[in-house]
mmCIF file of N, CA and C in Angstrom:
data_model
loop_
_atom_site.group_PDB
_atom_site.id
_atom_site.type_symbol
_atom_site.label_atom_id
_atom_site.label_comp_id
_atom_site.label_asym_id
_atom_site.label_seq_id
_atom_site.Cartn_x
_atom_site.Cartn_y
_atom_site.Cartn_z
ATOM 1 N N MET A 1 -12.717 -54.821 -21.364
ATOM 2 C CA MET A 1 -13.685 -54.486 -20.339
ATOM 3 C C MET A 1 -12.961 -54.303 -19.009
ATOM 4 N N SER A 2 -13.368 -53.321 -18.265
ATOM 5 C CA SER A 2 -12.728 -52.986 -16.994
ATOM 6 C C SER A 2 -13.306 -53.829 -15.858
ATOM 7 N N THR A 3 -12.423 -54.258 -14.966
ATOM 8 C CA THR A 3 -12.872 -54.939 -13.759
ATOM 9 C C THR A 3 -12.401 -54.139 -12.566
ATOM 10 N N SER A 4 -12.887 -54.475 -11.397
ATOM 11 C CA SER A 4 -12.519 -53.725 -10.196
ATOM 12 C C SER A 4 -11.051 -53.891 -9.825
ATOM 13 N N THR A 5 -10.370 -54.894 -10.385
ATOM 14 C CA THR A 5 -8.958 -55.086 -10.070
ATOM 15 C C THR A 5 -8.032 -54.411 -11.084
ATOM 16 N N ASP A 6 -8.585 -53.830 -12.150
ATOM 17 C CA ASP A 6 -7.759 -53.112 -13.120
ATOM 18 C C ASP A 6 -7.170 -51.874 -12.466
ATOM 19 N N PRO A 7 -5.899 -51.564 -12.768
ATOM 20 C CA PRO A 7 -5.307 -50.347 -12.211
ATOM 21 C C PRO A 7 -6.000 -49.114 -12.786
ATOM 22 N N SER A 8 -6.095 -48.084 -11.984
ATOM 23 C CA SER A 8 -6.744 -46.845 -12.399
ATOM 24 C C SER A 8 -5.869 -45.664 -12.025
ATOM 25 N N VAL A 9 -6.057 -44.573 -12.733
ATOM 26 C CA VAL A 9 -5.352 -43.332 -12.446
ATOM 27 C C VAL A 9 -6.395 -42.246 -12.253
ATOM 28 N N TYR A 10 -6.220 -41.474 -11.180
ATOM 29 C CA TYR A 10 -7.161 -40.404 -10.866
ATOM 30 C C TYR A 10 -6.432 -39.074 -10.780
ATOM 31 N N LYS A 11 -7.096 -38.027 -11.174
ATOM 32 C CA LYS A 11 -6.594 -36.656 -11.039
ATOM 33 C C LYS A 11 -7.351 -36.014 -9.886
ATOM 34 N N VAL A 12 -6.636 -35.245 -9.047
ATOM 35 C CA VAL A 12 -7.259 -34.524 -7.935
ATOM 36 C C VAL A 12 -7.057 -33.036 -8.178
ATOM 37 N N THR A 13 -8.123 -32.285 -8.046
ATOM 38 C CA THR A 13 -8.045 -30.840 -8.222
ATOM 39 C C THR A 13 -8.901 -30.150 -7.164
ATOM 40 N N GLU A 14 -8.535 -28.928 -6.811
ATOM 41 C CA GLU A 14 -9.299 -28.169 -5.818
ATOM 42 C C GLU A 14 -10.188 -27.153 -6.509
ATOM 43 N N ILE A 15 -11.392 -27.047 -5.997
ATOM 44 C CA ILE A 15 -12.350 -26.066 -6.484
ATOM 45 C C ILE A 15 -12.979 -25.382 -5.280
ATOM 46 N N ILE A 16 -13.573 -24.225 -5.497
ATOM 47 C CA ILE A 16 -14.233 -23.491 -4.416
ATOM 48 C C ILE A 16 -15.667 -23.210 -4.830
ATOM 49 N N GLY A 17 -16.600 -23.625 -3.973
ATOM 50 C CA GLY A 17 -18.009 -23.330 -4.183
ATOM 51 C C GLY A 17 -18.457 -22.269 -3.200
ATOM 52 N N THR A 18 -19.462 -21.504 -3.597
ATOM 53 C CA THR A 18 -19.979 -20.445 -2.734
ATOM 54 C C THR A 18 -21.488 -20.569 -2.589
ATOM 55 N N SER A 19 -21.992 -19.971 -1.509
ATOM 56 C CA SER A 19 -23.431 -19.944 -1.252
ATOM 57 C C SER A 19 -23.741 -18.801 -0.301
ATOM 58 N N PRO A 20 -24.861 -18.141 -0.477
ATOM 59 C CA PRO A 20 -25.261 -17.116 0.480
ATOM 60 C C PRO A 20 -25.885 -17.699 1.749
ATOM 61 N N THR A 21 -26.140 -19.032 1.767
ATOM 62 C CA THR A 21 -26.898 -19.607 2.881
ATOM 63 C C THR A 21 -26.141 -20.578 3.786
ATOM 64 N N SER A 22 -25.218 -21.410 3.220
ATOM 65 C CA SER A 22 -24.572 -22.413 4.079
ATOM 66 C C SER A 22 -23.322 -22.998 3.433
ATOM 67 N N TRP A 23 -22.456 -23.593 4.278
ATOM 68 C CA TRP A 23 -21.288 -24.308 3.777
ATOM 69 C C TRP A 23 -21.711 -25.561 3.021
ATOM 70 N N GLU A 24 -22.740 -26.223 3.506
ATOM 71 C CA GLU A 24 -23.219 -27.426 2.824
ATOM 72 C C GLU A 24 -23.635 -27.099 1.393
ATOM 73 N N GLU A 25 -24.373 -26.025 1.229
ATOM 74 C CA GLU A 25 -24.806 -25.604 -0.107
ATOM 75 C C GLU A 25 -23.604 -25.187 -0.962
ATOM 76 N N ALA A 26 -22.614 -24.547 -0.354
ATOM 77 C CA ALA A 26 -21.407 -24.149 -1.081
ATOM 78 C C ALA A 26 -20.666 -25.379 -1.614
ATOM 79 N N ALA A 27 -20.517 -26.406 -0.781
ATOM 80 C CA ALA A 27 -19.846 -27.637 -1.213
ATOM 81 C C ALA A 27 -20.645 -28.332 -2.314
ATOM 82 N N LYS A 28 -21.945 -28.368 -2.146
ATOM 83 C CA LYS A 28 -22.815 -28.980 -3.155
ATOM 84 C C LYS A 28 -22.691 -28.240 -4.484
ATOM 85 N N ASN A 29 -22.681 -26.915 -4.442
ATOM 86 C CA ASN A 29 -22.533 -26.124 -5.665
ATOM 87 C C ASN A 29 -21.205 -26.415 -6.353
ATOM 88 N N ALA A 30 -20.147 -26.559 -5.572
ATOM 89 C CA ALA A 30 -18.830 -26.853 -6.147
ATOM 90 C C ALA A 30 -18.846 -28.188 -6.888
ATOM 91 N N VAL A 31 -19.368 -29.215 -6.247
ATOM 92 C CA VAL A 31 -19.380 -30.553 -6.847
ATOM 93 C C VAL A 31 -20.293 -30.596 -8.071
ATOM 94 N N GLU A 32 -21.476 -30.019 -7.962
ATOM 95 C CA GLU A 32 -22.419 -30.069 -9.083
ATOM 96 C C GLU A 32 -21.911 -29.272 -10.284
ATOM 97 N N THR A 33 -21.249 -28.161 -10.033
ATOM 98 C CA THR A 33 -20.678 -27.382 -11.134
ATOM 99 C C THR A 33 -19.525 -28.142 -11.784
ATOM 100 N N ALA A 34 -18.678 -28.768 -10.967
ATOM 101 C CA ALA A 34 -17.574 -29.567 -11.515
ATOM 102 C C ALA A 34 -18.106 -30.720 -12.362
ATOM 103 N N ALA A 35 -19.201 -31.318 -11.934
ATOM 104 C CA ALA A 35 -19.777 -32.452 -12.656
ATOM 105 C C ALA A 35 -20.273 -32.058 -14.047
ATOM 106 N N ASP A 36 -20.537 -30.765 -14.257
ATOM 107 C CA ASP A 36 -20.964 -30.303 -15.579
ATOM 108 C C ASP A 36 -19.843 -30.408 -16.611
ATOM 109 N N SER A 37 -18.585 -30.326 -16.170
ATOM 110 C CA SER A 37 -17.482 -30.343 -17.134
ATOM 111 C C SER A 37 -16.483 -31.487 -16.923
ATOM 112 N N LEU A 38 -16.531 -32.154 -15.794
ATOM 113 C CA LEU A 38 -15.624 -33.277 -15.522
ATOM 114 C C LEU A 38 -16.430 -34.567 -15.460
ATOM 115 N N ARG A 39 -15.944 -35.579 -16.159
ATOM 116 C CA ARG A 39 -16.647 -36.863 -16.126
ATOM 117 C C ARG A 39 -15.987 -37.793 -15.118
ATOM 118 N N HIS A 40 -16.741 -38.737 -14.665
ATOM 119 C CA HIS A 40 -16.253 -39.791 -13.772
ATOM 120 C C HIS A 40 -15.733 -39.247 -12.441
ATOM 121 N N LEU A 41 -16.437 -38.269 -11.868
ATOM 122 C CA LEU A 41 -16.074 -37.809 -10.526
ATOM 123 C C LEU A 41 -16.222 -38.974 -9.565
ATOM 124 N N ARG A 42 -15.279 -39.105 -8.628
ATOM 125 C CA ARG A 42 -15.300 -40.237 -7.706
ATOM 126 C C ARG A 42 -15.464 -39.808 -6.251
ATOM 127 N N ILE A 43 -14.617 -38.899 -5.803
ATOM 128 C CA ILE A 43 -14.580 -38.522 -4.393
ATOM 129 C C ILE A 43 -14.522 -37.006 -4.295
ATOM 130 N N ALA A 44 -15.203 -36.461 -3.312
ATOM 131 C CA ALA A 44 -15.086 -35.036 -2.988
ATOM 132 C C ALA A 44 -14.781 -34.934 -1.498
ATOM 133 N N GLU A 45 -13.804 -34.099 -1.172
ATOM 134 C CA GLU A 45 -13.408 -33.911 0.224
ATOM 135 C C GLU A 45 -13.378 -32.417 0.521
ATOM 136 N N VAL A 46 -14.145 -32.000 1.525
ATOM 137 C CA VAL A 46 -14.115 -30.601 1.940
ATOM 138 C C VAL A 46 -12.812 -30.364 2.695
ATOM 139 N N CYS A 47 -11.990 -29.452 2.182
ATOM 140 C CA CYS A 47 -10.665 -29.192 2.756
ATOM 141 C C CYS A 47 -10.648 -27.979 3.667
ATOM 142 N N LYS A 48 -11.469 -27.002 3.351
ATOM 143 C CA LYS A 48 -11.437 -25.759 4.110
ATOM 144 C C LYS A 48 -12.780 -25.057 3.983
ATOM 145 N N LEU A 49 -13.212 -24.449 5.076
ATOM 146 C CA LEU A 49 -14.435 -23.652 5.091
ATOM 147 C C LEU A 49 -14.082 -22.242 5.529
ATOM 148 N N ASP A 50 -14.648 -21.253 4.842
ATOM 149 C CA ASP A 50 -14.473 -19.874 5.289
ATOM 150 C C ASP A 50 -15.696 -19.062 4.881
ATOM 151 N N VAL A 51 -15.721 -17.820 5.314
ATOM 152 C CA VAL A 51 -16.844 -16.939 4.994
ATOM 153 C C VAL A 51 -16.318 -15.601 4.502
ATOM 154 N N LYS A 52 -17.123 -14.957 3.691
ATOM 155 C CA LYS A 52 -16.842 -13.587 3.266
ATOM 156 C C LYS A 52 -17.674 -12.675 4.157
ATOM 157 N N ILE A 53 -17.027 -11.625 4.672
ATOM 158 C CA ILE A 53 -17.685 -10.714 5.613
ATOM 159 C C ILE A 53 -17.766 -9.334 4.985
ATOM 160 N N ASP A 54 -18.922 -8.701 5.124
ATOM 161 C CA ASP A 54 -19.111 -7.334 4.641
ATOM 162 C C ASP A 54 -19.847 -6.545 5.717
ATOM 163 N N ASN A 55 -19.245 -5.461 6.162
ATOM 164 C CA ASN A 55 -19.832 -4.629 7.227
ATOM 165 C C ASN A 55 -20.156 -5.442 8.477
ATOM 166 N N GLY A 56 -19.264 -6.374 8.821
ATOM 167 C CA GLY A 56 -19.430 -7.159 10.035
ATOM 168 C C GLY A 56 -20.443 -8.284 9.941
ATOM 169 N N LYS A 57 -20.961 -8.565 8.750
ATOM 170 C CA LYS A 57 -21.951 -9.632 8.578
ATOM 171 C C LYS A 57 -21.459 -10.637 7.547
ATOM 172 N N VAL A 58 -21.788 -11.891 7.789
ATOM 173 C CA VAL A 58 -21.450 -12.946 6.833
ATOM 174 C C VAL A 58 -22.345 -12.776 5.607
ATOM 175 N N VAL A 59 -21.706 -12.638 4.450
ATOM 176 C CA VAL A 59 -22.473 -12.466 3.216
ATOM 177 C C VAL A 59 -22.308 -13.644 2.257
ATOM 178 N N GLU A 60 -21.317 -14.504 2.525
ATOM 179 C CA GLU A 60 -21.104 -15.636 1.634
ATOM 180 C C GLU A 60 -20.330 -16.736 2.352
ATOM 181 N N TYR A 61 -20.807 -17.969 2.200
ATOM 182 C CA TYR A 61 -20.115 -19.150 2.704
ATOM 183 C C TYR A 61 -19.301 -19.733 1.552
ATOM 184 N N ARG A 62 -18.068 -20.163 1.858
ATOM 185 C CA ARG A 62 -17.187 -20.721 0.837
ATOM 186 C C ARG A 62 -16.655 -22.072 1.304
ATOM 187 N N ALA A 63 -16.680 -23.040 0.404
ATOM 188 C CA ALA A 63 -16.154 -24.375 0.697
ATOM 189 C C ALA A 63 -15.095 -24.720 -0.341
ATOM 190 N N ARG A 64 -13.869 -24.987 0.127
ATOM 191 C CA ARG A 64 -12.806 -25.463 -0.763
ATOM 192 C C ARG A 64 -12.892 -26.981 -0.768
ATOM 193 N N VAL A 65 -13.046 -27.547 -1.945
ATOM 194 C CA VAL A 65 -13.308 -28.973 -2.092
ATOM 195 C C VAL A 65 -12.278 -29.589 -3.042
ATOM 196 N N SER A 66 -11.674 -30.694 -2.630
ATOM 197 C CA SER A 66 -10.837 -31.489 -3.534
ATOM 198 C C SER A 66 -11.732 -32.536 -4.174
ATOM 199 N N VAL A 67 -11.697 -32.605 -5.479
ATOM 200 C CA VAL A 67 -12.476 -33.622 -6.187
ATOM 201 C C VAL A 67 -11.516 -34.488 -6.995
ATOM 202 N N SER A 68 -11.839 -35.757 -7.093
ATOM 203 C CA SER A 68 -11.028 -36.646 -7.920
ATOM 204 C C SER A 68 -11.894 -37.199 -9.040
ATOM 205 N N PHE A 69 -11.252 -37.366 -10.180
ATOM 206 C CA PHE A 69 -11.946 -37.954 -11.313
ATOM 207 C C PHE A 69 -10.995 -38.896 -12.032
ATOM 208 N N LYS A 70 -11.571 -39.900 -12.640
ATOM 209 C CA LYS A 70 -10.781 -40.958 -13.267
ATOM 210 C C LYS A 70 -10.361 -40.536 -14.672
ATOM 211 N N TYR A 71 -9.069 -40.725 -14.964
ATOM 212 C CA TYR A 71 -8.596 -40.522 -16.331
ATOM 213 C C TYR A 71 -9.189 -41.606 -17.216
ATOM 214 N N GLU A 72 -9.604 -41.215 -18.398
ATOM 215 C CA GLU A 72 -10.135 -42.193 -19.342
ATOM 216 C C GLU A 72 -8.996 -42.790 -20.148
ATOM 217 N N THR A 73 -9.128 -44.077 -20.436
ATOM 218 C CA THR A 73 -8.100 -44.732 -21.252
ATOM 219 C C THR A 73 -8.664 -45.140 -22.583
#
């Protein structure tokens, strides 16, 4: 049985979420999509925000997010 003092190993990977409406929604989409295929997500950190521009208008918000998940033993 695991206790809080047991050593743990985590993997960190970067993902990019997108949204037509906001950076917050883009980050949320990234984390929720990652949660569909990665178990034991622990921390998400927004690393970079940018936008896609078309004809001088913002058409997409993008959030680059680092997520960590625990390796299973």
